[in-house]
DNA sequence: CTGAAAGCGCTTACAG
DNA sequence: CTGAAAGCGCTTACAG
């Protein structure tokens, strides 16, 4: 592990000034002959310019992405999609994980700004006042993913419609004791909007008195909520805010000898590959997370290039019918 | 979205010089009174120092992590674990995705170096000569995860032993037509070492003539290989290099009306949460990916602090017995 | 096609 | 406890 070689060193070896070497690395005009000398010198020392010293450069070529988790299927899809798009467009992606902590998310945003990225994509669990302030004062464009953000630019899933459609789908089967396993309201998109959709969809079929339990995003939480639910009384339909929660429900229902869907219908949101492997296959809504990532990245680049962009883009979803809901 | 405020601006507002402001932000001595003025000025403009300008700082406080994918359970676990550990220790994590492309992986490593990170963790699918050169010339410490790297420092899973144990487990059931669904040899750990373990384990029970198919890491690949396998002849035991491949096998076997494990035993490596939800539950080896991440991060920090570290650390695994292997 | 010079925003001994 | 000054490694008009 060698010492640091600088542009001045390379310039000296190539018998030119650092201006020329700088141009070489930034696509400026350099005579083929000179170019060759620089290439050799750089190669010999494995030299690449120190990005940190590009103080005067207007653009860093980097885009920051903040995600709430690296453990979730959805985040994985969104980031993968963003990353691929940006790479194609010649941008670097810097990924920061907030691990479901708002304070960390804010710190990540600040950090990316201080890293001089050209723009930021935020996939947030929850937009709080500090976000607004941070985004308002941002020196670079910011696009918010998966959460409504009326003050700025966002790309969102159609959580309400998806919830409504699923609510109707289950509501039509005429359940007597329906429950919705949700997450905290901190997460606007999932904890508030999706839930409202589900409840409204159910109501449109005459299903009221829905028990709503609140947990987090984990498998264990799905198990706990289901356990609690069964203790509190009978249940013949459980809609889960995410597939992972449904996995927990499956486990508990299986363990108690309850049959899906004969005793209890289960449905969820996510559309993970694994969900189709469950027995019975899980009925679920699949959001187009790749589209969220793709559109988000595309929109951000447009902002960076000062092209006009829509304030809000809503991507589609798809109801995937499994066999986990008892049809009439 | 406002213009950029600099340290000099803050200094002027607070009525001090930038030396003092710099000290303020780097934990140097500043009188409480002065401190307060600076805090206010900074707050008023949402100022945070531009990391890029810390040209003279010896340490950046950042660690780079290169992963082969953001879509895999294992990578997710490893990164999450790294990220948490480093954060606790006051370091930033910069994540770069190589999307299973060696060239991209190399570019990512170079990029992180030019970003002045204090150290790099590489979770590579395959170490090629260019890696060795890059790592040899690295100005900062590098720790390799999940792949053997005799020339340097690594943290690895015990792929051979895990393979052997699984080979034996299946071998003891006396299968007549055994197959191993593998990935390309490019991936030393999984494609070569794990496979050798499996084959040796089987052999130790007298099982030879194992059909080995090669695919990639996808669900689809699991389906394709299983389909091909069944076309080529009978099969009563399939060991898959990863759980995801086993998911594909499950789907195809189900679709063809073959029973697991009565007609065909299936086993794999991964230990994903979802695997225990399959019917029948998948028999799988769970590697301790959190430990890989944790130990990797810890080891890297020790390198950065010039403390002594082991050249190679091997983490454990666990055979999780499901019901997918027909026992005698 | 290339160089000299100023400057980017910060850090760091060194004085005081 | 704080400031003046040099410097980090690069970029960028501007000459030539």
XYZ file of C-alpha atoms (C1' of nucleotides) in Angstrom:
688
model
C 0.000 0.000 0.000
C 1.901 2.947 -1.394
C 1.996 6.669 -0.691
C -0.182 9.184 -2.467
C 0.788 10.340 -5.927
C -0.530 13.737 -6.972
C -1.347 15.349 -10.235
C 1.802 17.432 -9.958
C 3.874 14.260 -9.778
C 2.278 12.865 -12.891
C 2.758 16.179 -14.651
C 6.442 16.215 -13.805
C 6.920 12.666 -15.070
C 5.138 13.437 -18.290
C 7.073 16.661 -18.691
C 4.000 18.883 -18.708
C 2.133 21.067 -16.219
C -0.735 19.971 -14.082
C -3.091 22.076 -16.172
C -2.494 19.658 -18.996
C -2.866 16.606 -16.814
C -6.098 18.032 -15.476
C -7.357 18.504 -18.990
C -6.347 14.960 -19.831
C -8.546 13.629 -17.067
C -11.426 15.919 -17.818
C -11.735 15.408 -21.504
C -10.013 18.633 -22.518
C -7.766 19.037 -25.502
C -4.416 17.257 -25.239
C -2.157 16.278 -28.149
C -2.101 12.550 -28.756
C 1.628 12.420 -28.037
C 1.275 14.209 -24.716
C -1.759 12.156 -23.935
C 0.301 9.020 -24.298
C 2.987 10.245 -21.920
C 0.414 11.116 -19.309
C -1.348 7.821 -19.698
C 1.909 5.987 -19.088
C 2.858 7.996 -16.057
C -0.594 7.599 -14.546
C -0.682 3.908 -15.224
C 2.746 3.349 -13.754
C 1.556 4.690 -10.440
C -2.044 3.595 -10.547
C -2.883 7.248 -10.339
C -6.393 8.598 -10.419
C -7.294 12.159 -9.533
C -8.366 12.878 -6.000
C -12.026 13.689 -6.252
C -11.827 15.652 -3.061
C -9.680 18.252 -4.604
C -12.129 19.152 -7.360
C -13.132 22.149 -5.327
C -13.710 24.321 -8.295
C -15.535 21.807 -10.423
C -19.165 22.765 -10.870
C -20.332 19.175 -10.939
C -19.180 16.187 -9.008
C -20.920 13.597 -11.170
C -22.294 11.999 -8.038
C -25.847 11.494 -6.939
C -26.766 10.607 -3.374
C -29.435 8.103 -2.481
C -30.867 7.811 1.008
C -32.851 4.689 1.865
C -34.657 3.660 5.029
C -33.267 0.153 4.992
C -31.005 -2.165 3.091
C -32.889 -5.174 4.296
C -36.110 -4.663 2.470
C -37.096 -6.084 -0.841
C -38.604 -2.826 -1.932
C -35.567 -0.732 -1.096
C -33.362 -3.241 -2.837
C -35.404 -2.958 -5.980
C -35.566 0.788 -5.872
C -31.843 1.234 -5.358
C -30.866 -1.329 -7.925
C -33.007 0.450 -10.435
C -31.653 3.882 -9.564
C -28.109 2.660 -9.614
C -28.441 1.115 -13.057
C -30.052 4.153 -14.558
C -27.543 6.587 -13.158
C -24.624 4.464 -14.212
C -25.911 4.420 -17.786
C -26.085 8.177 -17.647
C -22.534 8.457 -16.431
C -23.309 9.313 -12.839
C -22.016 7.749 -9.667
C -24.410 6.604 -6.995
C -23.606 7.095 -3.346
C -25.888 5.097 -1.115
C -26.608 5.936 2.500
C -28.722 3.830 4.827
C -30.886 5.410 7.497
C -31.763 2.159 9.248
C -35.286 3.446 9.932
C -34.030 6.297 12.104
C -35.194 9.782 11.217
C -32.225 11.474 12.824
C -29.899 9.309 10.831
C -31.803 10.090 7.692
C -31.392 13.798 8.264
C -27.722 13.328 8.987
C -27.374 11.345 5.783
C -28.945 14.098 3.751
C -26.670 16.698 5.279
C -23.728 14.468 4.704
C -24.507 14.012 1.056
C -24.832 17.734 0.637
C -21.452 18.258 2.204
C -20.093 15.620 -0.160
C -21.084 17.913 -2.972
C -23.358 15.539 -4.811
C -25.192 16.989 -7.794
C -28.552 15.834 -6.508
C -30.260 13.671 -3.931
C -32.909 10.975 -4.022
C -34.625 10.399 -0.713
C -36.623 7.336 -0.007
C -37.959 8.315 3.353
C -40.179 6.562 5.817
C -41.486 9.851 7.028
C -41.069 13.473 6.056
C -40.788 15.734 9.065
C -40.371 19.487 9.339
C -36.606 19.166 9.393
C -36.714 17.499 6.011
C -38.658 20.372 4.579
C -36.172 22.852 5.908
C -33.225 20.831 4.699
C -34.724 20.361 1.275
C -35.790 23.975 1.012
C -32.242 25.114 1.719
C -30.624 22.483 -0.413
C -28.050 23.785 -2.867
C -28.865 20.842 -5.155
C -32.098 19.306 -6.419
C -33.879 16.751 -4.284
C -36.445 14.184 -5.399
C -38.544 12.365 -2.840
C -39.499 8.757 -3.464
C -42.452 6.774 -2.173
C -43.830 9.560 0.009
C -46.037 12.469 -0.938
C -44.145 15.713 -0.881
C -46.339 18.575 -2.018
C -43.650 21.170 -1.375
C -41.355 19.568 -3.897
C -40.866 16.847 -6.427
C -41.913 13.296 -5.757
C -42.430 9.895 -7.323
C -44.951 7.826 -5.451
C -46.810 4.565 -5.452
C -50.552 4.723 -5.643
C -51.003 3.561 -2.085
C -54.567 4.721 -1.736
C -55.852 3.065 -4.882
C -53.904 -0.082 -4.187
C -55.337 -0.191 -0.697
C -58.802 0.435 -2.016
C -58.585 -2.296 -4.617
C -57.328 -4.779 -2.076
C -59.952 -3.693 0.442
C -62.641 -4.304 -2.136
C -61.187 -7.619 -3.183
C -61.296 -8.903 0.363
C -64.489 -7.038 1.230
C -66.380 -8.844 -1.515
C -65.714 -12.148 0.185
C -67.889 -10.941 2.984
C -65.629 -11.471 5.977
C -67.134 -11.302 9.446
C -64.042 -10.424 11.454
C -61.574 -8.412 9.480
C -58.247 -7.087 10.674
C -55.598 -4.870 9.170
C -52.012 -5.241 10.322
C -50.432 -1.850 9.775
C -47.291 0.055 10.583
C -46.997 3.274 12.512
C -48.462 6.474 11.118
C -45.004 7.920 10.981
C -44.830 6.240 7.615
C -47.376 8.357 5.783
C -47.525 6.279 2.639
C -47.929 2.886 4.260
C -49.211 3.739 7.719
C -51.763 6.331 6.708
C -52.609 6.429 3.009
C -52.494 2.708 2.318
C -54.512 2.008 5.421
C -57.131 4.542 4.484
C -57.404 2.922 1.063
C -57.865 -0.490 2.586
C -60.494 0.662 5.048
C -62.375 2.633 2.402
C -62.278 -0.316 0.028
C -63.658 -2.592 2.721
C -66.301 -0.061 3.653
C -67.433 0.180 0.027
C -68.420 -3.461 0.405
C -70.132 -2.899 3.684
C -67.282 -4.138 5.837
C -66.835 -1.908 8.865
C -65.497 -2.471 12.367
C -62.100 -3.458 11.106
C -59.556 -4.109 13.798
C -56.344 -2.267 13.101
C -53.127 -3.362 14.797
C -49.908 -1.404 14.580
C -46.428 -2.877 14.485
C -43.141 -2.450 12.669
C -41.899 -3.960 9.412
C -40.456 -7.183 10.757
C -41.409 -10.807 10.412
C -41.609 -10.989 14.190
C -44.007 -8.095 14.272
C -46.271 -9.962 11.856
C -46.223 -12.912 14.212
C -46.883 -10.804 17.293
C -49.768 -8.906 15.809
C -51.379 -12.071 14.523
C -50.970 -13.735 17.892
C -52.498 -10.782 19.659
C -55.334 -10.670 17.180
C -56.274 -14.299 17.694
C -56.192 -13.903 21.418
C -58.540 -10.973 21.314
C -61.211 -12.774 19.370
C -62.059 -14.557 16.133
C -60.656 -13.483 12.777
C -61.468 -14.660 9.290
C -59.639 -12.094 7.172
C -56.274 -10.450 7.736
C -54.881 -7.815 5.420
C -51.235 -7.010 6.031
C -49.475 -3.776 5.140
C -46.532 -5.755 3.757
C -45.765 -9.258 2.572
C -43.255 -9.691 5.350
C -45.962 -9.147 7.921
C -48.036 -11.725 6.052
C -45.178 -14.186 6.377
C -45.437 -13.775 10.116
C -49.190 -14.272 9.967
C -48.761 -17.448 7.918
C -46.374 -18.875 10.475
C -48.702 -18.218 13.408
C -51.826 -19.413 11.609
C -50.056 -22.595 10.518
C -48.756 -23.217 13.994
C -52.246 -22.902 15.449
C -53.653 -25.310 12.944
C -55.751 -22.686 11.188
C -56.172 -23.134 7.477
C -55.551 -20.396 4.941
C -57.934 -19.492 3.352
C -60.606 -21.808 4.746
C -60.414 -20.452 8.279
C -58.696 -17.168 7.627
C -58.059 -15.179 4.460
C -54.703 -13.433 4.233
C -53.671 -10.704 1.806
C -50.862 -8.198 1.687
C -48.828 -5.653 -0.238
C -45.405 -6.267 -1.692
C -45.376 -8.848 -4.401
C -42.093 -10.388 -3.331
C -40.942 -13.319 -5.458
C -41.107 -15.524 -2.404
C -44.760 -14.791 -1.843
C -45.779 -16.950 -4.756
C -43.962 -19.863 -3.156
C -46.010 -19.876 -0.028
C -48.702 -22.484 0.336
C -51.243 -21.262 -0.406
C -49.883 -18.605 -2.710
C -50.248 -15.180 -1.162
C -52.651 -12.695 -2.709
C -50.732 -9.467 -2.835
C -50.350 -6.108 -4.515
C -47.137 -5.603 -6.384
C -45.904 -2.061 -6.697
C -43.623 -1.184 -9.522
C -40.576 -0.378 -7.439
C -38.264 -0.527 -10.396
C -40.315 2.219 -11.988
C -40.109 4.300 -8.828
C -36.327 4.064 -8.905
C -36.055 4.620 -12.610
C -38.400 7.578 -12.747
C -36.878 9.086 -9.645
C -33.402 8.940 -11.110
C -34.547 10.242 -14.471
C -36.406 13.103 -12.862
C -33.462 14.039 -10.710
C -31.137 14.198 -13.694
C -33.615 16.435 -15.450
C -33.624 18.719 -12.430
C -29.853 18.794 -12.465
C -29.927 19.726 -16.129
C -32.585 22.309 -15.402
C -35.122 20.673 -17.622
C -38.786 20.871 -16.666
C -40.171 17.982 -14.624
C -43.544 16.971 -13.228
C -44.062 17.813 -9.616
C -45.506 14.441 -8.845
C -45.497 11.124 -10.649
C -47.604 8.185 -9.622
C -46.577 4.687 -10.652
C -48.841 1.716 -11.088
C -49.503 -1.477 -9.206
C -50.891 -4.874 -9.873
C -53.090 -7.172 -7.860
C -51.612 -10.632 -7.884
C -54.245 -13.207 -7.082
C -53.008 -16.117 -5.047
C -55.086 -18.633 -3.185
C -54.893 -17.074 0.244
C -58.251 -15.350 0.147
C -61.367 -17.469 0.456
C -63.602 -16.484 -2.452
C -67.362 -16.823 -2.251
C -32.682 25.809 -2.848
C -30.127 28.389 -1.790
C -26.560 29.189 -2.793
C -23.562 27.765 -1.072
C -22.459 29.254 2.206
C -18.780 28.845 3.063
C -16.809 28.712 6.220
C -15.558 32.224 5.551
C -19.148 33.486 5.499
C -19.911 31.905 8.814
C -16.713 33.299 10.247
C -17.613 36.791 9.146
C -21.076 36.557 10.678
C -19.704 35.288 13.929
C -17.020 37.958 13.909
C -14.123 35.489 13.958
C -11.752 33.984 11.421
C -12.251 30.744 9.597
C -9.505 29.156 11.667
C -11.803 29.401 14.638
C -14.798 28.141 12.764
C -12.733 25.228 11.538
C -11.745 24.430 15.085
C -15.361 24.654 16.132
C -16.314 21.973 13.669
C -13.356 19.759 14.417
C -13.525 19.686 18.157
C -10.745 22.197 18.756
C -10.715 24.743 21.531
C -13.241 27.550 21.194
C -14.538 29.758 24.014
C -18.123 29.009 24.933
C -19.205 32.511 23.954
C -17.591 32.316 20.535
C -18.911 28.804 20.142
C -22.422 30.101 20.624
C -22.042 32.779 17.954
C -20.736 30.257 15.483
C -23.489 27.805 16.277
C -26.094 30.459 15.573
C -24.563 31.619 12.332
C -24.219 28.045 11.121
C -27.741 27.170 12.107
C -29.192 30.239 10.436
C -27.826 29.085 7.111
C -28.032 25.367 7.581
C -24.283 25.375 7.127
C -22.162 22.276 7.345
C -18.537 22.155 6.222
C -17.849 20.956 2.728
C -16.190 17.619 3.149
C -14.535 17.964 -0.191
C -12.410 20.811 0.960
C -10.785 18.912 3.798
C -7.796 18.429 1.582
C -5.330 18.624 4.382
C -7.186 16.429 6.838
C -5.419 13.140 7.370
C -8.609 11.181 7.792
C -11.923 11.474 6.036
C -13.900 9.420 8.531
C -15.381 7.463 5.666
C -15.167 3.799 4.864
C -16.078 2.403 1.474
C -18.014 -0.803 0.988
C -18.249 -2.570 -2.345
C -20.927 -5.219 -2.771
C -21.781 -7.484 -5.707
C -25.492 -6.850 -5.432
C -28.111 -4.973 -3.519
C -30.723 -7.538 -4.292
C -29.391 -10.407 -2.289
C -30.335 -11.351 1.207
C -26.749 -12.058 2.085
C -25.422 -8.740 0.839
C -28.198 -6.939 2.660
C -27.251 -8.590 5.894
C -23.574 -7.984 5.452
C -23.988 -4.312 4.622
C -26.503 -3.656 7.352
C -24.133 -5.159 9.837
C -21.144 -3.190 8.556
C -23.096 0.005 8.472
C -24.277 -0.325 12.062
C -20.869 -1.146 13.396
C -19.139 1.694 11.605
C -21.754 4.195 12.645
C -21.265 3.239 16.278
C -17.587 3.846 15.821
C -18.183 7.247 14.337
C -17.433 6.358 10.739
C -19.470 7.001 7.635
C -20.246 4.178 5.268
C -20.206 4.732 1.535
C -21.824 1.910 -0.345
C -21.119 1.061 -3.952
C -22.883 -1.641 -5.923
C -21.068 -3.663 -8.584
C -24.160 -5.364 -9.949
C -22.214 -8.561 -10.503
C -19.860 -6.939 -13.007
C -16.165 -7.278 -12.366
C -15.274 -4.160 -14.317
C -17.731 -2.160 -12.300
C -16.329 -3.594 -9.117
C -12.852 -2.466 -10.063
C -14.158 0.967 -10.988
C -15.922 1.170 -7.651
C -12.749 0.382 -5.777
C -10.811 3.023 -7.693
C -13.578 5.472 -7.121
C -13.598 4.943 -3.396
C -9.862 5.430 -3.305
C -10.203 8.708 -5.117
C -12.889 9.689 -2.625
C -10.245 9.477 0.041
C -11.925 6.890 2.208
C -9.919 5.675 5.180
C -10.386 2.043 4.245
C -12.308 -0.298 1.986
C -14.349 -3.436 2.503
C -14.792 -5.533 -0.610
C -17.398 -8.185 -0.884
C -16.410 -9.578 -4.219
C -17.821 -12.318 -6.349
C -14.428 -13.016 -7.760
C -10.928 -11.768 -7.157
C -8.982 -11.283 -10.369
C -5.447 -10.118 -11.010
C -6.583 -6.514 -11.298
C -7.936 -6.660 -7.779
C -4.630 -7.842 -6.483
C -2.828 -5.008 -8.192
C -5.334 -2.450 -7.009
C -5.221 -3.713 -3.448
C -1.449 -3.986 -3.448
C -1.145 -0.341 -4.487
C -3.911 0.884 -2.257
C -3.021 3.877 -0.116
C -5.551 2.673 2.465
C -6.252 -0.692 4.105
C -8.517 -3.158 2.329
C -10.371 -6.099 3.849
C -11.893 -8.750 1.608
C -15.163 -10.364 2.623
C -16.556 -13.765 1.725
C -13.713 -14.722 -0.608
C -10.340 -16.202 0.219
C -7.579 -13.687 -0.265
C -4.243 -15.124 0.775
C -2.325 -12.016 -0.286
C -4.183 -9.895 2.217
C -6.760 -9.759 4.934
C -10.049 -11.582 4.660
C -13.138 -12.642 6.555
C -14.750 -15.725 5.059
C -17.536 -18.189 5.481
C -16.588 -21.809 5.918
C -17.901 -22.783 2.530
C -16.031 -26.051 2.313
C -17.135 -27.373 5.676
C -20.674 -26.166 5.145
C -20.740 -27.905 1.788
C -19.297 -31.040 3.280
C -21.813 -31.159 6.098
C -24.690 -30.658 3.719
C -23.254 -33.232 1.302
C -23.092 -35.744 4.111
C -26.551 -34.912 5.350
C -28.043 -35.595 1.964
C -25.621 -38.397 1.180
C -26.759 -40.373 4.201
C -30.262 -40.551 2.771
C -28.822 -42.669 0.030
C -30.073 -40.833 -3.045
C -29.845 -42.587 -6.384
C -29.803 -39.575 -8.698
C -28.219 -36.572 -7.104
C -27.728 -33.158 -8.640
C -26.004 -29.989 -7.547
C -27.215 -26.660 -8.897
C -24.211 -24.392 -8.794
C -23.070 -21.006 -9.988
C -20.138 -20.233 -12.234
C -16.600 -20.888 -11.039
C -15.908 -17.201 -11.277
C -17.339 -17.064 -7.783
C -14.590 -18.967 -5.993
C -16.348 -19.253 -2.665
C -19.682 -20.483 -3.929
C -18.856 -21.862 -7.361
C -15.707 -23.734 -6.421
C -15.159 -24.215 -2.701
C -18.753 -24.803 -1.669
C -19.244 -27.189 -4.542
C -16.142 -29.141 -3.658
C -17.415 -29.420 -0.097
C -20.767 -30.716 -1.257
C -19.252 -33.258 -3.624
C -16.739 -34.450 -1.040
C -19.456 -34.761 1.575
C -21.580 -36.818 -0.787
C -18.636 -38.946 -1.747
C -17.880 -39.694 1.891
C -21.243 -41.428 1.936
C -20.592 -43.284 -1.245
C -22.563 -40.935 -3.484
C -20.729 -40.311 -6.736
C -21.820 -39.404 -10.257
C -23.415 -36.216 -9.136
C -24.812 -34.119 -11.934
C -23.630 -30.542 -11.635
C -25.503 -27.764 -13.430
C -24.272 -24.200 -13.645
C -26.426 -21.097 -13.630
C -26.562 -17.658 -12.117
C -28.041 -16.471 -8.821
C -31.584 -15.836 -9.959
C -34.896 -17.474 -9.214
C -35.313 -18.034 -12.932
C -31.996 -19.800 -13.112
C -33.154 -22.176 -10.386
C -36.214 -22.944 -12.438
C -34.277 -23.414 -15.652
C -31.691 -25.713 -14.149
C -34.325 -27.831 -12.469
C -36.307 -28.061 -15.680
C -33.245 -29.098 -17.615
C -32.345 -31.618 -14.961
C -35.716 -33.318 -15.057
C -35.642 -33.493 -18.811
C -32.285 -35.184 -18.819
C -33.333 -37.968 -16.512
C -34.619 -38.891 -13.087
C -33.612 -37.003 -9.959
C -34.307 -37.739 -6.323
C -32.044 -35.237 -4.596
C -31.192 -31.672 -5.548
C -28.738 -29.560 -3.596
C -28.768 -25.896 -4.533
C -25.927 -23.434 -4.076
C -28.368 -20.838 -2.716
C -31.854 -20.712 -1.266
C -33.015 -18.622 -4.153
C -32.116 -21.365 -6.572
C -34.042 -23.755 -4.332
C -37.074 -21.489 -4.611
C -36.895 -21.990 -8.357
C -36.569 -25.737 -7.894
C -39.606 -25.783 -5.599
C -41.701 -23.997 -8.168
C -40.791 -26.392 -10.977
C -41.169 -29.515 -8.852
C -44.552 -28.346 -7.593
C -45.696 -27.497 -11.087
C -44.768 -30.964 -12.307
C -46.620 -32.591 -9.472
C -43.498 -33.972 -7.863
C -43.544 -34.152 -4.094
C -40.807 -32.753 -1.884
C -39.314 -34.737 -0.220
C -41.094 -37.955 -1.201
C -40.103 -37.813 -4.834
C -37.204 -35.394 -4.636
C -35.164 -34.087 -1.717
C -34.152 -30.436 -1.904
C -31.532 -28.662 0.189
C -29.674 -25.391 -0.132
C -27.480 -22.709 1.390
C -28.686 -19.367 2.668
C -31.005 -19.656 5.601
C -33.284 -16.864 4.456
C -36.222 -16.155 6.748
C -38.576 -17.030 3.940
C -37.133 -20.491 3.573
C -38.801 -21.659 6.737
C -42.152 -20.643 5.299
C -41.951 -22.931 2.326
C -43.935 -26.103 2.399
C -42.156 -28.268 3.199
C -39.677 -26.180 5.126
C -36.376 -25.971 3.301
C -33.343 -27.672 4.780
C -30.578 -25.126 4.459
C -27.269 -23.933 5.802
C -27.305 -20.524 7.369
C -24.098 -18.568 7.269
C -23.501 -15.923 9.833
C -23.528 -12.957 7.469
C -23.942 -10.459 10.245
C -20.714 -11.764 11.714
C -18.966 -11.411 8.385
C -19.984 -7.773 8.216
C -19.242 -7.053 11.821
C -15.854 -8.716 11.864
C -14.935 -7.191 8.540
C -15.713 -3.703 9.764
C -13.966 -4.254 13.061
C -10.903 -5.622 11.346
C -10.774 -2.744 8.910
C -10.901 -0.172 11.701
C -8.069 -1.979 13.431
C -6.053 -1.776 10.231
C -6.788 1.924 9.972
C -5.588 2.369 13.552
C -2.556 0.256 12.781
C -3.468 -2.371 15.310
C -2.558 -5.985 14.604
C -5.223 -8.112 12.923
C -5.578 -11.741 11.893
C -4.905 -12.394 8.256
C -7.944 -14.584 7.896
C -11.050 -15.099 9.979
C -13.542 -17.858 9.363
C -17.087 -17.484 10.624
C -19.464 -20.258 11.498
C -22.577 -21.726 9.955
C -25.540 -23.723 11.039
C -27.471 -26.533 9.413
C -31.162 -25.775 9.651
C -33.159 -28.941 9.282
C -36.430 -28.510 7.454
C -38.558 -31.226 5.972
C -37.372 -31.008 2.420
C -34.968 -33.939 2.586
C -36.391 -37.439 2.697
C -34.722 -39.145 5.639
C -34.258 -42.892 5.771
C -2.416 22.632 -28.100
C -0.213 24.076 -23.461
C 1.302 26.982 -19.431
C 1.154 30.569 -15.492
C -1.653 32.167 -12.062
C -5.454 32.646 -9.228
C -8.638 30.383 -6.610
C -11.800 26.553 -4.607
C -13.093 25.851 0.889
C -10.952 24.041 4.225
C -6.866 22.583 7.837
C -2.848 23.158 10.310
C 1.211 24.333 12.738
C 2.892 28.496 14.644
C 2.525 32.820 17.056
C 0.627 35.550 20.278
C -8.308 31.062 23.441
C -7.763 33.073 18.514
C -5.592 34.866 14.140
C -2.338 35.196 9.918
C -0.352 32.517 6.572
C 0.828 28.668 4.002
C -0.782 24.824 1.830
C -3.844 20.681 0.407
C -4.617 18.769 -4.896
C -7.129 20.153 -8.209
C -9.801 23.423 -11.955
C -10.400 27.221 -14.739
C -10.409 31.219 -17.542
C -6.947 33.662 -19.938
C -2.876 34.132 -22.717
C -0.004 32.628 -26.025
